[in-house]
Short mmCIF file of C-alpha atoms in Angstrom, two decimals:
data_model
loop_
_atom_site.label_atom_id
_atom_site.label_comp_id
_atom_site.label_asym_id
_atom_site.label_seq_id
_atom_site.Cartn_x
_atom_site.Cartn_y
_atom_site.Cartn_z
CA UNK A 121 30.05 -46.08 68.36
CA UNK A 122 33.12 -47.21 65.98
CA UNK A 123 30.89 -47.48 62.85
CA UNK A 124 29.07 -44.70 63.66
CA UNK A 125 32.45 -42.82 63.00
CA UNK A 126 33.51 -44.53 59.84
CA UNK A 127 29.56 -43.36 58.64
CA UNK A 128 30.38 -39.57 59.35
CA UNK A 129 33.88 -40.05 57.90
CA UNK A 130 32.65 -41.84 54.26
CA UNK A 131 29.59 -39.31 54.33
CA UNK A 132 32.43 -36.34 54.96
CA UNK A 133 34.23 -37.94 51.99
CA UNK A 134 31.75 -37.99 49.66
CA UNK A 135 30.50 -34.17 50.17
CA UNK A 136 33.59 -33.53 49.96
CA UNK A 137 34.18 -34.94 46.01
CA UNK A 138 31.07 -33.30 45.50
CA UNK A 139 31.96 -30.24 46.17
CA UNK A 140 35.54 -30.68 44.28
CA UNK A 141 33.04 -32.04 40.94
CA UNK A 142 30.60 -29.28 41.51
CA UNK A 143 33.58 -26.33 41.27
CA UNK A 144 35.36 -27.77 38.37
CA UNK A 145 32.05 -28.07 36.32
CA UNK A 146 31.32 -24.45 37.06
CA UNK A 147 34.55 -23.34 36.11
CA UNK A 148 34.64 -25.19 33.02
CA UNK A 149 30.77 -24.22 31.82
CA UNK A 150 30.29 -23.09 28.68
CA UNK A 151 26.92 -22.21 27.74
CA UNK A 152 25.54 -23.76 24.16
CA UNK A 153 25.23 -20.17 23.02
CA UNK A 154 25.44 -21.26 19.04
CA UNK A 155 22.31 -23.41 19.90
CA UNK A 156 20.23 -20.07 22.05
CA UNK A 157 21.24 -18.14 19.11
CA UNK A 158 19.57 -20.91 16.70
CA UNK A 159 15.93 -20.66 18.57
CA UNK A 160 16.50 -16.71 18.99
CA UNK A 161 16.79 -16.69 15.40
CA UNK A 162 14.01 -19.33 14.88
CA UNK A 163 11.67 -17.18 16.96
CA UNK A 164 12.59 -14.11 14.95
CA UNK A 165 12.14 -16.02 11.54
CA UNK A 166 8.87 -17.08 12.79
CA UNK A 167 7.19 -13.39 13.05
CA UNK A 168 8.04 -12.56 9.98
CA UNK A 169 5.89 -13.43 6.68
CA UNK A 170 8.92 -12.13 4.13
CA UNK A 171 11.98 -9.92 4.04
CA UNK A 172 11.47 -7.15 7.27
CA UNK A 173 11.63 -3.72 6.67
CA UNK A 174 11.87 -4.16 2.77
CA UNK A 175 10.15 -1.53 1.08
CA UNK A 176 10.96 2.18 1.49
CA UNK A 177 8.07 4.48 2.26
CA UNK A 178 8.17 6.43 -0.54
CA UNK A 179 7.74 3.25 -2.70
CA UNK A 180 4.28 2.27 -0.79
CA UNK A 181 3.23 5.75 -0.29
CA UNK A 182 3.01 6.67 -3.83
CA UNK A 183 1.47 8.31 -6.88
CA UNK A 184 -0.63 5.84 -9.06
CA UNK A 185 -0.08 7.81 -11.83
CA UNK A 186 2.13 10.61 -13.72
CA UNK A 187 0.72 13.35 -16.38
CA UNK A 188 2.52 16.20 -18.19
CA UNK A 189 0.00 18.59 -19.08
CA UNK A 190 0.98 21.29 -21.83
CA UNK A 191 -1.52 23.48 -22.86
CA UNK A 192 -4.56 21.36 -25.12
CA UNK A 193 -2.66 17.96 -24.73
CA UNK A 194 -1.79 15.61 -22.02
CA UNK A 195 0.60 12.55 -21.56
CA UNK A 196 0.98 10.83 -18.77
CA UNK A 197 1.74 6.99 -17.63
CA UNK A 198 0.50 4.38 -14.93
CA UNK A 199 3.28 5.00 -11.89
CA UNK A 200 6.28 2.36 -11.91
CA UNK A 201 8.32 1.89 -9.23
CA UNK A 202 11.14 3.12 -11.58
CA UNK A 203 9.62 6.35 -12.97
CA UNK A 204 8.98 6.80 -9.29
CA UNK A 205 12.64 6.84 -8.13
CA UNK A 206 13.27 9.25 -10.45
CA UNK A 207 10.66 11.82 -9.15
CA UNK A 208 11.46 11.08 -5.70
CA UNK A 209 15.34 11.51 -6.55
CA UNK A 210 14.13 15.53 -7.65
CA UNK A 211 11.64 15.83 -4.67
CA UNK A 212 13.53 14.53 -1.83
CA UNK A 213 15.03 16.11 0.54
CA UNK A 214 14.38 19.76 -0.82
CA UNK A 215 12.17 22.85 1.22
CA UNK A 216 9.35 24.40 1.23
CA UNK A 217 10.15 28.31 1.36
CA UNK A 218 6.64 29.33 2.41
CA UNK A 219 3.01 28.36 2.01
CA UNK A 220 -0.22 29.81 1.42
CA UNK A 221 -4.05 28.06 1.49
CA UNK A 222 -6.35 29.21 -0.67
CA UNK A 223 -10.02 28.70 -0.56
CA UNK A 224 -12.67 28.98 -3.97
CA UNK A 225 -16.12 28.69 -2.97
CA UNK A 226 -16.61 27.69 -6.70
CA UNK A 227 -15.07 25.72 -9.03
CA UNK A 228 -11.47 25.50 -8.38
CA UNK A 229 -9.17 27.85 -10.48
CA UNK A 230 -5.50 28.99 -10.57
CA UNK A 231 -5.02 32.19 -12.13
CA UNK A 232 -0.46 31.93 -11.85
CA UNK A 233 -0.49 28.30 -13.01
CA UNK A 234 1.24 27.94 -16.34
CA UNK A 235 0.39 26.07 -19.44
CA UNK A 236 2.76 23.40 -18.81
CA UNK A 237 2.85 21.39 -16.14
CA UNK A 238 3.68 18.05 -14.10
CA UNK A 239 1.10 16.18 -12.19
CA UNK A 240 1.06 13.37 -9.40
CA UNK A 241 -2.07 12.05 -8.86
CA UNK A 242 -2.78 9.96 -5.48
CA UNK A 243 -6.03 7.41 -5.91
CA UNK A 244 -6.47 8.34 -1.60
CA UNK A 245 -6.29 11.64 0.70
CA UNK A 246 -4.14 12.62 3.32
CA UNK A 247 -2.33 14.82 5.25
CA UNK A 248 0.25 17.16 3.33
CA UNK A 249 2.83 17.33 6.22
CA UNK A 250 2.94 13.71 6.37
CA UNK A 251 3.73 13.31 2.71
CA UNK A 252 5.73 16.29 2.90
CA UNK A 253 8.02 15.36 6.15
CA UNK A 254 8.02 11.93 6.07
CA UNK A 255 7.78 10.71 2.60
CA UNK A 256 10.19 12.99 1.23
CA UNK A 257 11.59 14.47 4.19
CA UNK A 258 11.17 18.10 3.35
CA UNK A 259 11.36 20.73 5.35
CA UNK A 260 7.98 21.99 5.11
CA UNK A 261 5.72 24.46 7.57
CA UNK A 262 2.16 23.33 6.49
CA UNK A 263 -1.05 22.80 8.01
CA UNK A 264 -1.70 19.02 9.54
CA UNK A 265 -5.06 20.20 8.72
CA UNK A 266 -4.63 20.04 5.30
CA UNK A 267 -5.32 16.49 2.91
CA UNK A 268 -4.85 17.01 -0.72
CA UNK A 269 -4.94 13.64 -3.29
CA UNK A 270 -3.03 15.66 -6.08
CA UNK A 271 0.17 17.40 -6.74
CA UNK A 272 0.96 19.81 -9.59
CA UNK A 273 4.60 20.95 -9.94
CA UNK A 274 4.91 23.93 -12.04
CA UNK A 275 8.46 24.81 -13.43
CA UNK A 276 7.43 27.56 -15.80
CA UNK A 277 7.66 30.61 -14.11
CA UNK A 278 10.64 31.15 -11.62
CA UNK A 279 14.18 29.54 -11.11
CA UNK A 280 12.31 27.20 -8.64
CA UNK A 281 9.30 25.36 -9.05
CA UNK A 282 6.31 26.04 -7.60
CA UNK A 283 3.61 23.34 -5.84
CA UNK A 284 -0.07 23.36 -5.83
CA UNK A 285 -1.36 20.83 -3.47
CA UNK A 286 -5.36 19.99 -4.46
CA UNK A 287 -7.44 19.09 -1.69
CA UNK A 288 -10.03 16.29 -3.13
CA UNK A 289 -13.02 18.52 -2.62
CA UNK A 290 -11.53 21.02 -5.17
CA UNK A 291 -11.81 24.14 -3.49
CA UNK A 292 -8.81 24.29 -1.29
CA UNK A 293 -5.23 24.71 -2.54
CA UNK A 294 -2.47 25.27 -0.96
CA UNK A 295 0.12 26.87 -2.88
CA UNK A 296 4.13 26.24 -1.99
CA UNK A 297 7.29 28.16 -3.04
CA UNK A 298 10.02 25.77 -2.94
CA UNK A 299 13.68 25.34 -3.27
CA UNK A 300 13.26 22.79 -6.01
CA UNK A 301 15.31 23.47 -9.14
CA UNK A 302 12.98 24.15 -11.99
CA UNK A 303 15.54 22.89 -14.45
CA UNK A 304 15.60 19.66 -12.75
CA UNK A 305 11.96 19.09 -12.93
CA UNK A 306 12.44 20.19 -16.76
CA UNK A 307 15.07 17.24 -16.83
CA UNK A 308 13.05 14.57 -14.91
CA UNK A 309 10.15 14.86 -18.10
CA UNK A 310 12.83 14.94 -20.41
CA UNK A 311 13.93 11.32 -18.85
CA UNK A 312 10.53 9.93 -18.55
CA UNK A 313 9.37 11.66 -21.69
CA UNK A 314 9.73 7.97 -23.72
CA UNK A 315 7.58 6.15 -20.72
CA UNK A 316 4.73 8.87 -21.55
CA UNK A 317 1.54 7.89 -23.75
CA UNK A 318 -1.60 10.46 -24.67
CA UNK A 319 -4.06 10.77 -21.96
CA UNK A 320 -7.76 11.87 -22.22
CA UNK A 321 -8.30 15.40 -20.16
CA UNK A 322 -12.27 14.26 -18.71
CA UNK A 323 -14.36 17.04 -16.92
CA UNK A 324 -17.44 15.01 -14.87
CA UNK A 325 -18.91 18.02 -12.69
CA UNK A 326 -18.50 21.89 -12.48
CA UNK A 327 -15.59 21.19 -9.85
CA UNK A 328 -13.31 19.53 -12.78
CA UNK A 329 -13.79 22.00 -15.52
CA UNK A 330 -9.88 23.71 -15.12
CA UNK A 331 -6.88 22.49 -16.26
CA UNK A 332 -5.67 22.12 -12.39
CA UNK A 333 -8.75 19.79 -11.69
CA UNK A 334 -9.37 17.76 -14.62
CA UNK A 335 -9.48 13.77 -14.65
CA UNK A 336 -6.76 12.53 -16.61
CA UNK A 337 -6.83 8.90 -17.55
CA UNK A 338 -5.05 7.10 -20.84
CA UNK A 339 -7.03 8.24 -24.29
CA UNK A 340 -6.48 5.00 -26.33
CA UNK A 341 -4.99 1.56 -23.95
CA UNK A 342 -3.85 -0.85 -26.48
CA UNK A 343 -2.05 -3.91 -26.89
CA UNK A 344 -2.68 -4.47 -23.04
CA UNK A 345 -1.01 -8.40 -21.98
CA UNK A 346 -2.95 -10.64 -19.43
CA UNK A 347 -0.91 -12.50 -17.14
CA UNK A 348 -1.45 -15.58 -15.53
CA UNK A 349 0.48 -15.53 -11.55
CA UNK A 350 1.25 -18.74 -9.79
CA UNK A 351 0.98 -18.18 -5.62
CA UNK A 352 3.31 -19.64 -2.50
CA UNK A 353 1.03 -19.40 0.46
CA UNK A 354 1.85 -17.82 4.20
CA UNK A 355 1.12 -20.26 6.66
CA UNK A 356 -1.89 -19.15 9.05
CA UNK A 357 1.19 -20.09 11.98
CA UNK A 358 3.12 -17.29 11.25
CA UNK A 359 0.54 -14.77 10.91
CA UNK A 360 -0.59 -15.82 14.47
CA UNK A 361 3.27 -15.69 15.64
CA UNK A 362 2.82 -11.63 14.61
CA UNK A 363 -0.33 -10.73 16.18
CA UNK A 364 -0.80 -13.26 18.70
CA UNK A 365 0.91 -12.34 22.01
CA UNK A 366 1.03 -15.98 23.40
CA UNK A 367 -0.34 -19.23 22.67
CA UNK A 368 -3.51 -19.53 20.85
CA UNK A 369 -6.81 -21.92 21.04
CA UNK A 370 -8.56 -23.06 18.20
CA UNK A 371 -12.44 -22.45 18.36
CA UNK A 372 -14.02 -24.03 15.59
CA UNK A 373 -13.25 -25.47 12.12
CA UNK A 374 -16.29 -26.18 10.11
CA UNK A 375 -16.78 -25.42 6.33
CA UNK A 376 -13.08 -24.55 6.04
CA UNK A 377 -13.03 -21.58 8.44
CA UNK A 378 -11.04 -21.46 11.29
CA UNK A 379 -11.06 -19.30 14.30
CA UNK A 380 -8.27 -18.67 16.75
CA UNK A 381 -8.43 -16.88 19.69
CA UNK A 382 -6.58 -15.48 23.06
CA UNK A 383 -6.98 -13.21 25.94
CA UNK A 384 -5.91 -10.49 23.44
CA UNK A 385 -7.23 -10.98 20.04
CA UNK A 386 -9.15 -12.78 17.96
CA UNK A 387 -8.34 -13.97 14.34
CA UNK A 388 -10.63 -15.75 11.13
CA UNK A 389 -8.67 -17.64 8.30
CA UNK A 390 -10.60 -18.91 5.54
CA UNK A 391 -8.79 -21.70 3.58
CA UNK A 392 -11.17 -21.42 0.49
CA UNK A 393 -10.13 -17.97 0.02
CA UNK A 394 -6.81 -17.55 1.40
CA UNK A 395 -8.04 -15.07 3.97
CA UNK A 396 -7.05 -13.82 7.61
CA UNK A 397 -8.56 -11.13 10.04
CA UNK A 398 -7.44 -10.54 12.97
CA UNK A 399 -9.04 -8.36 15.93
CA UNK A 400 -6.84 -6.98 18.51
CA UNK A 401 -9.27 -7.17 21.78
CA UNK A 402 -7.65 -4.86 23.50
CA UNK A 403 -7.93 -2.08 21.38
CA UNK A 404 -11.65 -2.48 20.64
CA UNK A 405 -13.18 0.57 21.59
CA UNK A 406 -12.02 2.76 18.95
CA UNK A 407 -10.04 3.22 15.47
CA UNK A 408 -7.98 6.15 15.30
CA UNK A 409 -9.24 7.95 12.32
CA UNK A 410 -5.77 10.63 12.35
CA UNK A 411 -3.66 9.88 9.01
CA UNK A 412 -1.17 11.51 10.62
CA UNK A 413 -0.34 8.76 12.82
CA UNK A 414 -2.41 6.00 10.90
CA UNK A 415 -0.74 6.42 7.32
CA UNK A 416 2.99 6.07 9.02
CA UNK A 417 2.10 3.62 11.70
CA UNK A 418 0.37 1.15 9.86
CA UNK A 419 3.20 1.38 7.26
CA UNK A 420 6.12 0.90 9.93
CA UNK A 421 3.75 -2.12 11.25
CA UNK A 422 3.52 -4.21 8.53
CA UNK A 423 6.86 -3.13 6.70
CA UNK A 424 8.63 -4.64 10.14
CA UNK A 425 7.54 -8.23 9.60
CA UNK A 426 7.69 -8.41 5.72
CA UNK A 427 3.99 -8.12 5.28
CA UNK A 428 4.99 -6.32 1.88
CA UNK A 429 4.99 -9.24 0.07
CA UNK A 430 4.40 -8.17 -3.47
CA UNK A 431 4.19 -4.82 -4.62
CA UNK A 432 1.77 -3.15 -2.48
CA UNK A 433 1.28 0.66 -2.12
CA UNK A 434 -1.27 2.81 0.04
CA UNK A 435 -4.64 2.67 -2.26
CA UNK A 436 -7.06 4.03 -0.04
CA UNK A 437 -7.96 5.95 3.11
CA UNK A 438 -10.81 6.01 5.15
CA UNK A 439 -11.51 8.50 7.54
CA UNK A 440 -14.85 7.73 8.33
CA UNK A 441 -13.88 4.18 9.37
CA UNK A 442 -10.23 4.58 10.09
CA UNK A 443 -9.24 2.05 7.94
CA UNK A 444 -6.68 1.82 5.01
CA UNK A 445 -6.34 -0.21 1.87
CA UNK A 446 -2.84 -1.28 1.11
CA UNK A 447 -3.18 -2.73 -2.84
CA UNK A 448 -1.41 -4.79 -5.35
CA UNK A 449 0.07 -3.39 -8.15
CA UNK A 450 1.36 -5.26 -11.18
CA UNK A 451 3.61 -3.55 -13.83
CA UNK A 452 2.50 -0.04 -11.93
CA UNK A 453 -1.39 -1.42 -12.48
CA UNK A 454 -3.76 -1.66 -9.56
CA UNK A 455 -5.03 -5.02 -9.13
CA UNK A 456 -8.99 -5.97 -8.18
CA UNK A 457 -10.54 -8.96 -6.99
CA UNK A 458 -14.06 -9.30 -5.00
CA UNK A 459 -12.82 -11.24 -2.35
CA UNK A 460 -9.86 -9.14 -1.27
CA UNK A 461 -7.09 -11.12 -2.32
CA UNK A 462 -5.43 -8.31 -3.86
CA UNK A 463 -5.58 -6.07 -0.48
CA UNK A 464 -3.93 -5.55 2.99
CA UNK A 465 -6.84 -3.91 5.15
CA UNK A 466 -5.57 -2.23 7.86
CA UNK A 467 -6.54 -0.39 10.87
CA UNK A 468 -4.39 1.60 13.90
CA UNK A 469 -6.27 2.26 17.34
CA UNK A 470 -4.80 4.23 20.37
CA UNK A 471 -1.83 2.08 21.27
CA UNK A 472 -1.35 -0.74 18.45
CA UNK A 473 -2.74 -2.58 15.58
CA UNK A 474 -6.87 -2.58 15.55
CA UNK A 475 -7.57 -4.93 12.76
CA UNK A 476 -5.56 -6.75 10.32
CA UNK A 477 -6.97 -8.69 6.96
CA UNK A 478 -4.74 -9.96 4.27
CA UNK A 479 -4.65 -12.71 1.65
CA UNK A 480 -2.65 -15.14 2.55
CA UNK A 481 -1.38 -15.55 -1.32
CA UNK A 482 2.08 -13.96 -2.38
CA UNK A 483 3.70 -14.32 -5.73
CA UNK A 484 5.57 -16.90 -6.93
CA UNK A 485 6.27 -15.83 -10.41
CA UNK A 486 4.60 -14.00 -12.78
CA UNK A 487 3.99 -15.14 -16.70
CA UNK A 488 2.32 -13.68 -19.65
CA UNK A 489 -0.54 -15.13 -20.36
CA UNK A 490 -0.98 -17.07 -24.18
CA UNK A 491 -3.75 -15.13 -24.97
CA UNK A 492 -4.10 -12.26 -27.04
CA UNK A 493 -3.42 -9.00 -26.17
CA UNK A 494 -6.22 -6.76 -25.31
CA UNK A 495 -7.60 -3.59 -26.35
CA UNK A 496 -9.67 -1.60 -24.43
CA UNK A 497 -12.52 1.07 -25.48
CA UNK A 498 -11.12 4.41 -25.63
CA UNK A 499 -11.27 7.09 -22.74
CA UNK A 500 -13.83 9.37 -24.75
CA UNK A 501 -15.96 6.28 -25.27
CA UNK A 502 -16.37 5.15 -21.53
CA UNK A 503 -16.83 8.33 -20.49
CA UNK A 504 -19.55 8.71 -22.92
CA UNK A 505 -21.48 5.89 -22.16
CA UNK A 506 -21.50 6.24 -18.51
CA UNK A 507 -22.37 10.08 -19.02
CA UNK A 508 -25.33 8.76 -20.79
CA UNK A 509 -26.55 5.85 -18.51
CA UNK A 510 -29.59 6.79 -16.98
CA UNK A 511 -28.72 4.71 -13.82
CA UNK A 512 -25.20 6.62 -13.08
CA UNK A 513 -24.93 9.91 -11.81
CA UNK A 514 -21.75 11.21 -14.25
CA UNK A 515 -20.92 13.89 -11.43
CA UNK A 516 -19.85 10.75 -8.91
CA UNK A 517 -16.65 9.82 -11.03
CA UNK A 518 -13.94 11.45 -9.20
CA UNK A 519 -10.80 8.83 -10.98
CA UNK A 520 -10.77 6.48 -14.27
CA UNK A 521 -7.97 4.24 -14.70
CA UNK A 522 -6.58 0.95 -16.27
CA UNK A 523 -6.25 -1.72 -13.58
CA UNK A 524 -6.27 -5.72 -13.68
CA UNK A 525 -9.06 -8.39 -12.65
CA UNK A 526 -7.69 -10.61 -10.53
CA UNK A 527 -9.58 -14.15 -11.94
CA UNK A 528 -9.19 -17.44 -10.53
CA UNK A 529 -8.15 -20.00 -12.80
CA UNK A 530 -9.76 -23.46 -12.72
CA UNK A 531 -8.08 -25.97 -10.74
CA UNK A 532 -7.05 -29.19 -12.81
CA UNK A 533 -5.01 -32.07 -11.97
CA UNK A 534 -1.53 -30.58 -13.64
CA UNK A 535 -1.71 -27.67 -11.67
CA UNK A 536 -1.02 -28.07 -8.04
CA UNK A 537 0.27 -24.73 -6.32
CA UNK A 538 -3.13 -22.12 -6.48
CA UNK A 539 -3.06 -19.78 -9.74
CA UNK A 540 -5.17 -16.65 -10.96
CA UNK A 541 -5.01 -14.82 -14.07
CA UNK A 542 -4.77 -11.44 -14.62
CA UNK A 543 -6.77 -9.60 -16.93
CA UNK A 544 -6.61 -5.65 -17.74
CA UNK A 545 -10.20 -3.70 -17.72
CA UNK A 546 -11.03 -0.32 -17.09
CA UNK A 547 -11.76 1.10 -13.82
CA UNK A 548 -13.62 3.58 -12.37
CA UNK A 549 -13.70 5.38 -8.86
CA UNK A 550 -17.82 6.09 -8.58
CA UNK A 551 -19.22 7.83 -5.42
CA UNK A 552 -15.86 6.98 -3.72
CA UNK A 553 -15.57 3.36 -4.15
CA UNK A 554 -13.75 1.54 -7.38
CA UNK A 555 -15.90 -0.51 -9.93
CA UNK A 556 -14.82 -2.27 -13.08
CA UNK A 557 -16.85 -0.85 -16.46
CA UNK A 558 -17.96 -3.24 -18.70
CA UNK A 559 -20.74 -2.69 -21.44
CA UNK A 560 -21.50 0.66 -20.71
CA UNK A 561 -21.90 0.66 -16.99
CA UNK A 562 -20.39 -0.54 -13.67
CA UNK A 563 -20.13 -3.59 -12.35
CA UNK A 564 -21.44 -4.35 -8.50
#
């Protein structure tokens, strides 16, 4: 009995001491917040591939060229960010006082349009209400169903400018009286005048015979530089961390192609072309074809994880498939590549991203190539050759512009990083698709 009592006393003493020690540790415990913060930052960093939210909407949803039409003469420039900032400054935060939609059964004709006006050309259709309200922050009450691909700003009639939004079918026009000062528009034209060069007015069919619907293109593109770009790589793991909700399983790896998937999505990566495509399996019912929602939603999504790693701009909207194309630009000129290494292609679903395809290359440095500057055929020569080509229905030509063809350079022992050459060419929008012009015809 005496030994049992002693054992109980020892155990009780140990329990009391342990209680005192635990109480002391609890009072003096301090969590390692620095380490926790570091882990959170690491996770945030992993979920971006560039600087998050680095682009404004007006720098991505932007015209590809600006033209001043003055009677029988036109001058223009392929849009640059520097010029676009000046234009947006004049148009933004203004008001549409009233709007009136007009339909012309025959070719479009605007009798009240003056002989001098400013043109903003887009390579795609989009809802007018979205562009005015979300890009330009204009107070505007216009139909959500009206789509356009050209804005004409007429500052020669009143104290305030009149804007005409031209539908891509060239039969619908929205006439809008604005609060924009005509003087400010004319001052804008004076500021951008030094950057303009002669443009040609091209007629391809009965819908482009009016001054408001001409196709405008550089008249004599000369002394164009060729550039060489060296790329950095975006890791597949970074893309997976953005698009997948949890860990992924590698399903197959063969011939340079790897497939990743989990319960929510599947992605494929082609290491040869550095291309990545993701499909959201939980959004497999249908893509959203409502551009009022799709354009701002895809912009916000890409921008949130720093996806605009280069000068990407919206370049195509397909209401049939619901897919948008954001195209890479160099010095204000669109870049084309047959393997889609210059694009981000994205679609929106009912609740979020539907599909996302992009190159995993981003520009490290761009320098002038050692090649001589290039002169391209004049716009009239291109027009004539296409019009006389029996294999081309010239009525289906809807745009002509200068673009860069992105060509991979042959790898050698010296170059460690992947690099490409950007060569200037004529590009023609034909039956809704862009093709390089070559020897009087269009390349596939």
